[in-house]
Coordinates of N, CA and C in Angstrom, one line a residue:
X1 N 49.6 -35.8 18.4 CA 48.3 -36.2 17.8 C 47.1 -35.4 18.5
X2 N 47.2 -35.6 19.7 CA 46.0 -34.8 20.6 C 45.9 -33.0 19.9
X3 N 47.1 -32.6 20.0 CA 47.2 -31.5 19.8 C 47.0 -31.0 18.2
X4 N 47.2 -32.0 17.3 CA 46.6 -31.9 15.8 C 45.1 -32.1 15.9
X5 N 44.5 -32.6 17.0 CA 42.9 -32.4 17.0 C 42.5 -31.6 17.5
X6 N 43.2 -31.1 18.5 CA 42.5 -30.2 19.4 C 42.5 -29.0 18.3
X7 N 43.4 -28.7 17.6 CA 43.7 -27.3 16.6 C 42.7 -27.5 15.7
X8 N 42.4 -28.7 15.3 CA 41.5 -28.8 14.2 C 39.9 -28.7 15.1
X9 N 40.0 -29.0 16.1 CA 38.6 -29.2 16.7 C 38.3 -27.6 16.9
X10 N 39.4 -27.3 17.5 CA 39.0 -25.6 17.6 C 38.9 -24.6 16.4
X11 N 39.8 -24.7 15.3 CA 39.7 -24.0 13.6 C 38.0 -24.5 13.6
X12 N 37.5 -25.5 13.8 CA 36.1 -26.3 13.1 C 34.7 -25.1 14.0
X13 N 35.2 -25.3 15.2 CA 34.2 -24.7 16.2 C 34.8 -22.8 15.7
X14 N 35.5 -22.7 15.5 CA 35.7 -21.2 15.1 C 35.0 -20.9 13.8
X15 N 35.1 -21.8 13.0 CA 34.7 -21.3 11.7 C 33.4 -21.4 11.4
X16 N 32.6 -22.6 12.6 CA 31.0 -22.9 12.8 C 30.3 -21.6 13.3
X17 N 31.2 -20.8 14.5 CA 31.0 -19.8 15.1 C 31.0 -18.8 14.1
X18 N 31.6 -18.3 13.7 CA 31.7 -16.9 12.6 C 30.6 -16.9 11.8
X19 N 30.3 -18.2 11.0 CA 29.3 -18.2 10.1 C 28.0 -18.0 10.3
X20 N 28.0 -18.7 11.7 CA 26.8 -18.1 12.9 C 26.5 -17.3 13.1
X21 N 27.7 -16.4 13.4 CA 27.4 -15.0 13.5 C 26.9 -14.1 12.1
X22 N 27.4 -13.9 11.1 CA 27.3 -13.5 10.2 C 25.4 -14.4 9.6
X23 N 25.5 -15.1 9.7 CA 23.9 -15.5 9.3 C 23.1 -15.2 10.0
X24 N 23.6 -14.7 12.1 CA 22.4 -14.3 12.6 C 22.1 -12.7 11.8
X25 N 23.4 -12.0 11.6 CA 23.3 -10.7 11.2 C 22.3 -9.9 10.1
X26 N 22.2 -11.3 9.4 CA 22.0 -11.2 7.8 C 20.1 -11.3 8.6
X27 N 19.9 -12.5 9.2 CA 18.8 -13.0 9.5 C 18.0 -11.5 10.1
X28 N 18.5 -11.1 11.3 CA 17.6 -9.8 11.8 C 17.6 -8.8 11.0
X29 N 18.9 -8.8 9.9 CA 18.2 -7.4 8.9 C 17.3 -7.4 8.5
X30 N 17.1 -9.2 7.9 CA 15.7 -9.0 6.6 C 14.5 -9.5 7.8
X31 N 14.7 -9.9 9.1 CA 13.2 -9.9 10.1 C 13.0 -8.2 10.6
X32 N 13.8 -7.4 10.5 CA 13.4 -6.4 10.6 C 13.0 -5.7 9.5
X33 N 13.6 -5.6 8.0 CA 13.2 -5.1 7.2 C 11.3 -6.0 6.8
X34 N 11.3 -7.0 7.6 CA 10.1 -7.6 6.7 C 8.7 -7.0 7.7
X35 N 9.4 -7.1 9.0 CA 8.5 -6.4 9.9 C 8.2 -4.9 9.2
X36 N 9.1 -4.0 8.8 CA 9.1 -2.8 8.7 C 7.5 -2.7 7.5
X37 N 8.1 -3.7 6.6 CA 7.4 -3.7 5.0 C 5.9 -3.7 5.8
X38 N 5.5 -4.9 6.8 CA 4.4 -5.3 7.5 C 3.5 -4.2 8.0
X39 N 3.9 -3.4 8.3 CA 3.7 -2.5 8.9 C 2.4 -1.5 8.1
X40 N 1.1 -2.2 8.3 CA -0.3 -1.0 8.3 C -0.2 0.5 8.8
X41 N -0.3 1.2 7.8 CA -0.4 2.6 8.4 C -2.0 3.0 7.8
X42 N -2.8 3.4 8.9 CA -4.4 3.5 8.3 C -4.8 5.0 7.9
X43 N -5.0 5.1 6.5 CA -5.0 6.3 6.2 C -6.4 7.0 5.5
X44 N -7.1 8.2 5.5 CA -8.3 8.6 5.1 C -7.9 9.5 3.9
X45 N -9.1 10.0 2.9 CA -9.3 10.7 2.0 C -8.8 12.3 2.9
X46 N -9.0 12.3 3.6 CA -8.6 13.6 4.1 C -7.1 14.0 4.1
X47 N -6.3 12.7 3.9 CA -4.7 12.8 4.2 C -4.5 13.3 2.8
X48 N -4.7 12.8 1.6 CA -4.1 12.9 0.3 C -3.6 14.8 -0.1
X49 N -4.8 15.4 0.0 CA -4.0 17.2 -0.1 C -4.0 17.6 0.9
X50 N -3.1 18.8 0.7 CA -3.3 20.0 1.6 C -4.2 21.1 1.5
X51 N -4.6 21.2 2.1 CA -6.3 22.1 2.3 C -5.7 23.6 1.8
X52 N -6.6 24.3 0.6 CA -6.0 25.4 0.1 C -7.6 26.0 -0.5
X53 N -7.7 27.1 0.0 CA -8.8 28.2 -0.7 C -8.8 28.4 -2.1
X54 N -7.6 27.8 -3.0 CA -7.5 28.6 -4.2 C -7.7 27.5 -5.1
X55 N -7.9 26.2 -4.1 CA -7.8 24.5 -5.3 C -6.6 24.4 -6.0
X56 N -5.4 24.9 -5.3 CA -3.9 24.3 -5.7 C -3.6 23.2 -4.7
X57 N -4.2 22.9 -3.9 CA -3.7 21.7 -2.5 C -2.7 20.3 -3.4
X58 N -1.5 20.0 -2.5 CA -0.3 19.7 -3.3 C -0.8 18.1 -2.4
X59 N -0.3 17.3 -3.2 CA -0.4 16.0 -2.3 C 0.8 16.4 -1.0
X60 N 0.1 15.8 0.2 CA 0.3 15.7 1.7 C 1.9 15.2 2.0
X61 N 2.9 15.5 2.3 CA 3.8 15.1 2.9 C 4.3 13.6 3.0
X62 N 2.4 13.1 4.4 CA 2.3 11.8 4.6 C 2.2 11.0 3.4
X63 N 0.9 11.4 2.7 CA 1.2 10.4 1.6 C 2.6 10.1 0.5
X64 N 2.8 11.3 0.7 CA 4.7 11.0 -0.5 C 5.2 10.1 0.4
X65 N 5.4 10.3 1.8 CA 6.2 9.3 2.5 C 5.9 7.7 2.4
X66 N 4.5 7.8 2.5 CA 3.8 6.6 2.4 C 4.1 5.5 1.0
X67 N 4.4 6.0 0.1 CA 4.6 5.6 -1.2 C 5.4 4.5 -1.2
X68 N 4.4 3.1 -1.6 CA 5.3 2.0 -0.9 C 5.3 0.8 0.0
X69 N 4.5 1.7 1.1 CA 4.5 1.1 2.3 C 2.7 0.6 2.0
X70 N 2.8 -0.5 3.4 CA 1.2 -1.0 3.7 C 0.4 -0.2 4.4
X71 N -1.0 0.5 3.7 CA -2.0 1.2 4.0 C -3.2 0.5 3.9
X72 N -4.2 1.2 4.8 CA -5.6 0.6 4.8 C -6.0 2.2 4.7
X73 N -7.7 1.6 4.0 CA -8.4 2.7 4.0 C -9.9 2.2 3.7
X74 N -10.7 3.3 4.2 CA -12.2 3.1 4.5 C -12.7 4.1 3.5
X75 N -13.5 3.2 2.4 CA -14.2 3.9 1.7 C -15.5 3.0 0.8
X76 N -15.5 3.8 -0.2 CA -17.3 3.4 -1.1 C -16.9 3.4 -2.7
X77 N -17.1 2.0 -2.8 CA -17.1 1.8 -4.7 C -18.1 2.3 -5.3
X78 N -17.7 2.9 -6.3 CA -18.4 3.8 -7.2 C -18.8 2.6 -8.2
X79 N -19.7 3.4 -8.9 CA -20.5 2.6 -9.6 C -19.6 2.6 -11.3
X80 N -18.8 3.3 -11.0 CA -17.8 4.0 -12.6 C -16.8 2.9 -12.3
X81 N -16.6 1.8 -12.8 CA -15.6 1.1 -13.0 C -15.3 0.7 -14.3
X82 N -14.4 0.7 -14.7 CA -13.8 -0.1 -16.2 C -14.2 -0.4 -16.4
X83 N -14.3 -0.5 -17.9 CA -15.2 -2.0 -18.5 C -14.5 -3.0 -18.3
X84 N -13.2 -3.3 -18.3 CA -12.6 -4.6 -18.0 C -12.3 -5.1 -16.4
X85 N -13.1 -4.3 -15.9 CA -12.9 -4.3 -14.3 C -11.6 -4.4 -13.6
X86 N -10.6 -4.2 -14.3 CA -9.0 -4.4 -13.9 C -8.8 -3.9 -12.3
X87 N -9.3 -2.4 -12.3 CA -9.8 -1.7 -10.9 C -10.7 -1.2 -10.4
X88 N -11.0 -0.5 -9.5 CA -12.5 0.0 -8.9 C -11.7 0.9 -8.3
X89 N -12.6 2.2 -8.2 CA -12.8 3.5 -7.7 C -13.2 3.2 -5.9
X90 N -12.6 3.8 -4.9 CA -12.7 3.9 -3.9 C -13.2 5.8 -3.9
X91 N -14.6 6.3 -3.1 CA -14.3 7.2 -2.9 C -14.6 7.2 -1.0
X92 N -14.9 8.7 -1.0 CA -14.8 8.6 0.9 C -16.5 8.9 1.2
X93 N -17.5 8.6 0.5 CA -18.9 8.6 0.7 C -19.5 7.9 -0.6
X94 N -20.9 7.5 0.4 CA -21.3 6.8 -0.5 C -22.5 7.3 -1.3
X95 N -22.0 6.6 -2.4 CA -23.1 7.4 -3.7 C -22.3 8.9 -4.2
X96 N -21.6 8.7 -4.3 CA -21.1 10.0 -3.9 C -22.2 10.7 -5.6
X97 N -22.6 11.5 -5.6 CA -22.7 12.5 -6.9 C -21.7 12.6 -8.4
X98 N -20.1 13.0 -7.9 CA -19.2 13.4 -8.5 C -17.6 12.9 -7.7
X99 N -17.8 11.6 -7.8 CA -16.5 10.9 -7.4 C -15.1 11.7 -7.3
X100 N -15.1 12.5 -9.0 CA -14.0 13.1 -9.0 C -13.9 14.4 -8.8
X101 N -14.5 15.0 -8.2 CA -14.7 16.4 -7.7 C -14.7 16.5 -6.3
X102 N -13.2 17.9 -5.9 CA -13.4 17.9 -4.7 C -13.3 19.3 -4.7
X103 N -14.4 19.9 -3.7 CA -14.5 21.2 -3.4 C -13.1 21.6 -2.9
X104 N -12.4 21.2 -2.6 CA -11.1 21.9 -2.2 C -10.2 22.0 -3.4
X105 N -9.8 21.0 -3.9 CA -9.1 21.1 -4.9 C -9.7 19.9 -6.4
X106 N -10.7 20.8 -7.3 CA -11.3 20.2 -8.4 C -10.4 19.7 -9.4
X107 N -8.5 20.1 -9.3 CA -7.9 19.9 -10.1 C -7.6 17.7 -9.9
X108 N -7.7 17.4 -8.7 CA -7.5 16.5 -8.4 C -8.6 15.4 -8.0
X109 N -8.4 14.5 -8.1 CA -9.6 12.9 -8.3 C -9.5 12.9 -6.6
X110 N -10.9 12.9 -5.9 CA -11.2 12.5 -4.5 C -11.8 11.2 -5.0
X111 N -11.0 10.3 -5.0 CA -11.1 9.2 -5.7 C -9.8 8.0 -5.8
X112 N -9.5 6.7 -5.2 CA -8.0 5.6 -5.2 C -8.7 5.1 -5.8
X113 N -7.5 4.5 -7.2 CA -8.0 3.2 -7.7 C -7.6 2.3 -6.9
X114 N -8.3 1.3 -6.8 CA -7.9 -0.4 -6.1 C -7.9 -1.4 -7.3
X115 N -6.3 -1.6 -7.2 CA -6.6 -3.3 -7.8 C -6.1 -4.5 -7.3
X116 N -7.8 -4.8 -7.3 CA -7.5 -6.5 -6.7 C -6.6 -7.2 -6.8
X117 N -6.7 -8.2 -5.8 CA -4.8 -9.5 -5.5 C -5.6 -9.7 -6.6
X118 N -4.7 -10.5 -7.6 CA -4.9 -11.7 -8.8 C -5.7 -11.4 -9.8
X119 N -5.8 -10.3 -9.9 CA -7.2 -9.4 -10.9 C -7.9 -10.1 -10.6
X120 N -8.5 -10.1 -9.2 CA -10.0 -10.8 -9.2 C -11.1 -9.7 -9.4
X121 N -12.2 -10.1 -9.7 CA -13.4 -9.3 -10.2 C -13.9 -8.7 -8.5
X122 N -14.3 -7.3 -8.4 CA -14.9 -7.2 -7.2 C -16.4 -6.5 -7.4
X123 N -17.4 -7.2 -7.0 CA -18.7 -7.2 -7.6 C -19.1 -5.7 -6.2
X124 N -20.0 -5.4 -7.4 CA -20.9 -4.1 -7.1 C -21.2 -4.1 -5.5
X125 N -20.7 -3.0 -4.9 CA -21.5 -3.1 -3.3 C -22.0 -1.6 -2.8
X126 N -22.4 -1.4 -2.3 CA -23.3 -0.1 -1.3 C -22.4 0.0 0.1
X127 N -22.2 -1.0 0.4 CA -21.6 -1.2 1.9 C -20.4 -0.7 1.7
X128 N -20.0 -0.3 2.9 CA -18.1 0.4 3.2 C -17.2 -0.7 3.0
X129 N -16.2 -0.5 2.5 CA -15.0 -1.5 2.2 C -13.7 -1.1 2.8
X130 N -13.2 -2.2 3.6 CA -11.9 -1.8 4.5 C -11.1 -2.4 3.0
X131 N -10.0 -1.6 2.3 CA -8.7 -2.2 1.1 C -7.6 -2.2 2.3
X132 N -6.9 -3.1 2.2 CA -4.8 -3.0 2.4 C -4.3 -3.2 1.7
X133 N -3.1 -2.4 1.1 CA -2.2 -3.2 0.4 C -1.1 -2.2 0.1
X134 N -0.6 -2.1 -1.4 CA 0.7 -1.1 -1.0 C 0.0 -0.2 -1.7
X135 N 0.9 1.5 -1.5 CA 0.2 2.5 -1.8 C 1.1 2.9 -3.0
X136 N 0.3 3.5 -4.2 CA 1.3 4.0 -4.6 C 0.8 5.6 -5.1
X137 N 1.8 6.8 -4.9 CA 1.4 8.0 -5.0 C 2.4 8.0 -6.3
X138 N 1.8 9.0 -7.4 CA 2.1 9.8 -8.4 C 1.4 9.6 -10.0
X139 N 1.6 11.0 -10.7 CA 0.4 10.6 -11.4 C 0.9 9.3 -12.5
X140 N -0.4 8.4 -12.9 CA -0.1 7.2 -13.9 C -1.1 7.2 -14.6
X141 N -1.1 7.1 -15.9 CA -1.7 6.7 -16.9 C -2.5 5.6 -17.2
X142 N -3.4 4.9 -16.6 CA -4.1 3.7 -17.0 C -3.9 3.2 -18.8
X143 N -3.0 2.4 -19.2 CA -3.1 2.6 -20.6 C -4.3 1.9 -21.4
X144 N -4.9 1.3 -20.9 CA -6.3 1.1 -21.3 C -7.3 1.9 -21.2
X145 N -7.6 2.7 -20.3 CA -8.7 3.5 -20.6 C -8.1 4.8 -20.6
X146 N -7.3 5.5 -20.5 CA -6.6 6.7 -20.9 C -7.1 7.5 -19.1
X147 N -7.4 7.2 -18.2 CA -7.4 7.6 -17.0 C -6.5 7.8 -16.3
X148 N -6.3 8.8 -15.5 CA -5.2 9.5 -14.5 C -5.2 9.9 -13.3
X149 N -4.7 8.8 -12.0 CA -4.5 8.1 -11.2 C -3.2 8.7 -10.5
X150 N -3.9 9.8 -9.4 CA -2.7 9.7 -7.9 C -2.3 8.8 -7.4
X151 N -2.9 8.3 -7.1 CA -3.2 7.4 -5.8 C -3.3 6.0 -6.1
X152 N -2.7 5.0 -5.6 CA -3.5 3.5 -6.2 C -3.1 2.9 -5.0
X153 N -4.0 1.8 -4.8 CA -3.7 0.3 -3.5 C -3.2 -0.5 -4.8
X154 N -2.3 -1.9 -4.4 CA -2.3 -2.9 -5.2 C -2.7 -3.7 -3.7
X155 N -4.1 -4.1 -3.7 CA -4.8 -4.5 -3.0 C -4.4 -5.9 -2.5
X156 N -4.3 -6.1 -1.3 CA -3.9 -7.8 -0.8 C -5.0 -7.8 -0.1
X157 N -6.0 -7.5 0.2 CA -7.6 -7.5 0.8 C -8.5 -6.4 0.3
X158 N -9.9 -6.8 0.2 CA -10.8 -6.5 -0.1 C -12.1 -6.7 0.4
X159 N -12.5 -6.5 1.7 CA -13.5 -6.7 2.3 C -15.0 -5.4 3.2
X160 N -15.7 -6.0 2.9 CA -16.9 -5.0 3.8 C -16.6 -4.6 5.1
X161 N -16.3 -3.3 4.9 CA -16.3 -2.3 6.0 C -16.9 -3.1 7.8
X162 N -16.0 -3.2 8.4 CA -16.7 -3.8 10.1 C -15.8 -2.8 10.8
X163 N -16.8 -1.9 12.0 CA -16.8 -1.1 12.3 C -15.9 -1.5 13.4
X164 N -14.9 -1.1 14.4 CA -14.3 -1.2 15.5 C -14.9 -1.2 16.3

């Protein structure tokens, strides 16, 4: 009798153990994978091309890599937003003249769209704006306004620029 419990007390503690094990396994993949996702990389208008005399400059390395991941960036809402306000133009000065013109490469928008968490409305500002959220590189078609977009945040913040 003793020894029909002790077998079953031990099979019980063995099989408690294993499961343990296999759930811690499971657990630090996805606390590591969620750390990984977490992970802010802060990036500028200067990252997007590579700098070229002829205005072929290819999108940057970094940014293909980045595609995905959580980025922050410091920039200035243009006064050119949708009529349905879905997103806002980020450029890297403010007032800029020609949002979409860049002396290096004219072929390409010096210009991220941002769209707001929850399609919230993000009201007209002058001041610098820190965006995070995920990046996404390649070109897309806005199918509402027929607009064409490297770059986009899908924004999880949207706040006024504070300086370090």
């Amino acid at each position: 009798m003793k020894k029909t419990i002790l077998l079953l007390l031990a099979t019980t503690l063995s099989a408690i153990l294993l499961a343990g094990c296999g759930t811690d396994v499971a657990e630090k993949k996805e606390t590591t994978e969620e750390k990984e996702s977490a992970i802010l990389t802060e990036i500028t208008f200067e990252d997007f091309f590579t700098k070229s005399d002829s205005g072929d400059g290819q999108i940057t390395e970094k940014m293909q890599s980045l595609n995905g991941k959580k980025v922050g960036i410091m920039g200035y809402m243009t006064e050119l937003t949708p009529i349905d306000n879905r997103f806002i133009y980020l450029v890297p000065t403010q007032g800029a003249a020609c949002p979409f013109c860049s002396a290096d490469n004219p072929k390409y928008l010096e210009a991220i769209a941002i769209y707001p968490p929850n399609g919230e409305e993000v009201p007209y500002t002058e001041d610098g704006l820190w965006v995070y959220g995920t990046l996404e590189v390649g070109e897309e078609v806005d199918e509402a306004t027929g607009l064409i977009s490297l770059f986009r945040i899908k924004a999880e913040s949207i706040q006024i620029y504070q300086p370090r």
